[in-house]
Coordinates of C-alpha atoms in Angstrom, one line a residue:
X37 CA -4.7 -25.5 43.5
X38 CA -1.2 -25.3 42.3
X39 CA 1.6 -22.9 41.6
X40 CA 4.2 -23.6 38.9
X41 CA 7.7 -22.4 39.7
X42 CA 9.5 -22.4 36.4
X43 CA 13.2 -22.0 35.8
X44 CA 13.6 -19.4 33.1
X45 CA 17.3 -20.2 32.3
X46 CA 20.3 -17.9 32.4
X47 CA 19.2 -15.2 30.0
X48 CA 18.9 -16.4 26.5
X49 CA 15.1 -16.8 26.0
X50 CA 15.6 -20.0 24.0
X51 CA 17.2 -21.7 27.0
X52 CA 14.0 -22.3 28.8
X53 CA 12.8 -25.9 28.8
X54 CA 10.0 -27.0 26.4
X55 CA 7.8 -27.8 29.5
X56 CA 8.6 -24.4 31.0
X57 CA 7.7 -22.5 27.8
X58 CA 4.4 -24.4 27.5
X59 CA 3.4 -23.4 31.0
X60 CA 4.5 -19.8 30.4
X61 CA 2.4 -19.7 27.3
X62 CA -0.7 -21.1 29.0
X63 CA -0.6 -19.2 32.3
X64 CA -3.2 -16.7 33.2
X65 CA -0.8 -15.0 35.6
X66 CA 3.0 -14.7 35.4
X67 CA 5.1 -13.3 38.3
X68 CA 8.7 -12.9 37.3
X69 CA 12.0 -11.7 38.7
X70 CA 12.2 -8.6 36.5
X71 CA 15.8 -7.7 37.6
X72 CA 17.1 -11.0 36.2
X73 CA 14.7 -12.7 33.7
X74 CA 14.8 -11.6 30.1
X75 CA 11.8 -9.5 29.0
X76 CA 11.9 -11.3 25.6
X77 CA 11.0 -14.5 27.4
X78 CA 8.3 -12.9 29.4
X79 CA 6.8 -11.5 26.1
X80 CA 6.1 -15.1 25.1
X81 CA 3.3 -15.2 27.7
X82 CA -0.2 -15.6 26.2
X83 CA -2.0 -12.4 25.1
X84 CA -4.1 -11.1 28.0
X85 CA -2.1 -12.8 30.7
X86 CA -1.5 -10.7 33.9
X87 CA 2.2 -10.2 34.0
X88 CA 3.7 -8.9 37.3
X89 CA 7.1 -8.0 38.5
X90 CA 8.4 -9.2 41.8
X91 CA 11.6 -7.2 42.4
X92 CA 9.8 -4.6 44.5
X93 CA 7.8 -7.1 46.6
X94 CA 8.5 -8.5 50.0
X95 CA 8.0 -12.2 50.5
X96 CA 4.6 -12.0 52.2
X97 CA 3.2 -9.6 49.6
X98 CA 4.4 -11.8 46.8
X99 CA 2.9 -15.0 48.3
X100 CA -0.4 -13.3 49.1
X101 CA -0.7 -12.3 45.5
X102 CA 0.0 -15.8 44.3
X103 CA -2.5 -17.3 46.7
X104 CA -5.2 -14.8 45.7
X105 CA -4.8 -15.6 42.0
X106 CA -4.7 -19.3 42.4
X107 CA -7.8 -19.3 44.6
X108 CA -9.5 -17.5 41.8
X109 CA -8.9 -20.6 39.7
X110 CA -6.2 -19.1 37.6
X111 CA -3.1 -20.9 36.2
X112 CA -0.1 -19.1 37.8
X113 CA 3.5 -19.3 36.9
X114 CA 6.3 -18.0 39.1
X115 CA 9.2 -17.4 36.7
X116 CA 12.7 -17.7 38.3
X117 CA 16.1 -17.0 36.8
X118 CA 18.3 -19.9 36.1
X119 CA 17.3 -23.1 38.0
X120 CA 15.0 -22.5 41.0
X121 CA 16.9 -25.0 43.1
X122 CA 20.2 -23.0 43.2
X123 CA 20.1 -19.7 45.2
X124 CA 16.5 -19.3 44.1
X125 CA 15.0 -18.4 47.5
X126 CA 12.1 -20.8 46.7
X127 CA 12.0 -22.6 50.1
X128 CA 10.4 -19.7 52.0
X129 CA 7.9 -19.2 49.2
X130 CA 6.9 -22.9 49.2
X131 CA 6.6 -23.0 53.0
X132 CA 4.1 -20.2 53.0
X133 CA 2.2 -21.6 50.0
X134 CA 1.9 -24.9 51.8
X135 CA 0.5 -23.2 54.8
X136 CA -2.2 -21.7 52.5
X137 CA -2.9 -25.2 51.1
X138 CA -1.3 -24.5 47.7
X139 CA 0.6 -27.3 45.9
X140 CA 3.8 -26.4 44.2
X141 CA 5.4 -28.0 41.0
X142 CA 8.9 -27.0 40.2
X143 CA 10.1 -27.1 36.5
X144 CA 13.9 -27.1 36.4
X145 CA 15.9 -24.6 34.3
X146 CA 19.4 -24.1 32.9
X147 CA 21.6 -22.8 35.6
X148 CA 24.0 -19.9 35.0
X149 CA 26.8 -22.2 36.0
X150 CA 26.3 -24.4 33.0
X151 CA 25.6 -21.4 30.7
X152 CA 29.0 -20.0 31.8
X153 CA 30.8 -23.3 31.3
X154 CA 29.3 -23.5 27.8
X155 CA 30.3 -19.9 27.1
X156 CA 34.0 -20.7 27.8
X157 CA 33.8 -24.2 26.2
X158 CA 34.7 -26.0 29.4
X159 CA 34.1 -29.4 30.7
X160 CA 34.0 -29.0 34.5
X161 CA 34.7 -32.7 35.3
X162 CA 37.8 -34.0 33.6
X163 CA 39.1 -37.6 34.1
X164 CA 42.3 -37.8 36.1
X165 CA 42.2 -34.1 36.8
X166 CA 39.0 -33.3 38.6
X167 CA 35.8 -35.3 39.1
X168 CA 34.0 -33.0 41.5
X169 CA 32.2 -29.6 41.0
X170 CA 31.4 -27.5 44.1
X171 CA 28.7 -24.9 43.7
X172 CA 29.0 -22.3 46.4
X173 CA 29.4 -18.6 47.2
X174 CA 31.9 -16.5 49.1
X175 CA 30.7 -15.3 52.5
X176 CA 29.4 -11.7 52.4
X177 CA 26.3 -10.2 54.0
X178 CA 24.7 -13.6 53.8
X179 CA 26.7 -15.9 56.1
X180 CA 27.6 -19.5 55.2
X181 CA 27.8 -22.4 57.6
X182 CA 31.1 -22.8 59.4
X183 CA 31.9 -26.1 57.7
X184 CA 31.2 -24.6 54.3
X185 CA 33.6 -21.7 54.4
X186 CA 35.3 -21.3 51.1
X187 CA 38.7 -22.2 52.5
X188 CA 37.4 -25.5 53.8
X189 CA 35.8 -26.4 50.5
X190 CA 38.9 -25.5 48.6
X191 CA 40.8 -28.1 50.5
X192 CA 39.4 -30.6 48.0
X193 CA 41.2 -28.9 45.1
X194 CA 38.4 -29.6 42.6
X195 CA 36.5 -27.3 40.3
X196 CA 34.6 -24.6 42.1
X197 CA 31.8 -22.4 40.7
X198 CA 31.1 -19.3 42.7
X199 CA 27.7 -17.6 42.6
X200 CA 27.0 -14.1 44.0
X201 CA 30.7 -13.4 44.6
X202 CA 31.7 -10.8 42.1
X203 CA 32.3 -8.1 44.8
X204 CA 34.3 -10.5 47.0
X205 CA 37.2 -11.5 44.8
X206 CA 39.9 -10.4 47.3
X207 CA 38.3 -12.8 49.8
X208 CA 38.0 -15.5 47.2
X209 CA 41.7 -15.3 46.3
X210 CA 42.8 -15.2 49.9
X211 CA 40.8 -18.2 50.9
X212 CA 41.7 -20.3 47.9
X213 CA 45.4 -19.6 48.3
X214 CA 45.2 -20.3 52.1
X215 CA 43.9 -23.7 51.1
X216 CA 47.0 -24.3 49.0
X217 CA 45.8 -23.2 45.6
X218 CA 48.5 -21.8 43.2
X219 CA 48.2 -18.2 42.2
X220 CA 48.5 -19.5 38.6
X221 CA 45.2 -21.5 38.9
X222 CA 43.1 -20.7 35.9
X223 CA 39.9 -18.7 36.4
X224 CA 37.1 -18.0 33.9
X225 CA 34.5 -15.3 34.8
X226 CA 31.3 -14.9 32.7
X227 CA 29.1 -11.9 33.3
X228 CA 25.5 -12.3 32.1
X229 CA 26.1 -15.7 30.6
X230 CA 24.0 -16.2 27.4
X231 CA 22.8 -12.6 27.2
X232 CA 23.8 -10.5 24.1
X233 CA 26.1 -8.4 26.3
X234 CA 27.9 -11.4 27.8
X235 CA 31.4 -10.7 29.0
X236 CA 34.1 -13.4 29.4
X237 CA 37.3 -13.0 31.3
X238 CA 40.1 -15.6 31.3
X239 CA 42.6 -15.0 34.0
X240 CA 44.4 -16.6 37.0
X241 CA 43.8 -16.3 40.8
X242 CA 46.7 -13.9 40.9
X243 CA 45.1 -11.4 38.6
X244 CA 41.4 -12.1 39.3
X245 CA 40.6 -9.1 41.4
X246 CA 42.5 -6.7 39.1
X247 CA 40.6 -8.1 36.0
X248 CA 37.3 -7.8 37.7
X249 CA 37.9 -4.1 38.5
X250 CA 39.3 -3.4 35.1
X251 CA 36.2 -4.8 33.5
X252 CA 33.8 -3.2 36.0
X253 CA 32.2 -6.5 36.9
X254 CA 30.4 -6.3 40.3
X255 CA 27.2 -8.4 39.7
X256 CA 25.6 -11.0 37.5
X257 CA 28.8 -12.9 37.2
X258 CA 29.8 -16.6 37.5
X259 CA 33.3 -17.3 38.7
X260 CA 34.7 -20.7 37.6
X261 CA 38.0 -21.8 39.0
X262 CA 40.3 -24.8 38.9
X263 CA 42.5 -26.6 36.4
X264 CA 39.5 -27.7 34.3
X265 CA 39.5 -24.1 33.2
X266 CA 43.0 -24.2 31.8
X267 CA 42.6 -22.6 28.4
X268 CA 45.2 -25.1 27.0
X269 CA 43.4 -28.1 28.4
X270 CA 42.4 -29.3 24.9
X271 CA 46.1 -29.6 23.9
X272 CA 46.5 -32.0 26.8
X273 CA 43.4 -34.1 26.1
X274 CA 45.2 -37.4 25.6
X275 CA 46.2 -37.3 29.3
X276 CA 42.6 -36.9 30.4
X277 CA 40.5 -39.1 28.2
X278 CA 37.5 -40.8 29.7
X279 CA 37.1 -44.6 29.9
X280 CA 33.7 -44.4 28.2
X281 CA 35.1 -44.1 24.6
X282 CA 38.4 -46.0 25.2
X283 CA 38.6 -48.9 22.7
X284 CA 40.0 -51.2 25.3
X285 CA 37.2 -50.5 27.9
X286 CA 34.3 -52.9 28.0
X287 CA 30.9 -51.8 29.1
X288 CA 27.2 -52.8 28.6
X289 CA 27.1 -51.6 25.0
X290 CA 30.5 -52.4 23.7
X291 CA 33.2 -55.0 24.2
X292 CA 36.7 -53.6 24.5
X293 CA 39.5 -54.6 22.2
X294 CA 42.8 -55.7 23.7
X295 CA 45.8 -53.8 22.5
X296 CA 48.9 -55.5 21.4

């Protein structure tokens, strides 16, 4: 007895993995996050499949339904937005399923952070500029551990991707600047990354809150911040080239050539 938790990707129905799509198309039952998963993707379920929406369900109700269908011998897919491992609320589902003797297999998906980076054409880890990406959220109604407050994480001065923080931009700006970030630090915001109505904003920490208000963005937005988001970074590419393709750099597949 097994449940398949499948990452649906960020929105574009073509951004599900091949494995995820095969499972979706073979499932007898599909339970999906209807507030976030594209209906065009759900429509790819096999004819006659029982398709159910989870947005109105509490945890126990949802798990009871999954357990019931699996015990009937049906193939069941739980379709999550993005990648289930990031802010997917999967741990509590898995815990209750294990109590019921149900095995779980997770199929990863494309996270909105990477769809957002693709939308703005950004590499988030640039040699000699930043080699670290922090995925986090600003503290709102859901608390974060004391050592993971945004100000503390920002002390690293690396690229930061903020989930679930579109209504907390004043807090974001305050905590980053308190950590020593310049108000001129580049920021890219992508609302509904990869959807047809995707919105992209390029701004700075100084103007972030104003731009969010001006564009009416309060949900479904990824905030990417740090100097990797500099819109002029490509003009400075010679300063930040990787060793991988450097003609003088030797590695397992190529012998470097000495200059001179």
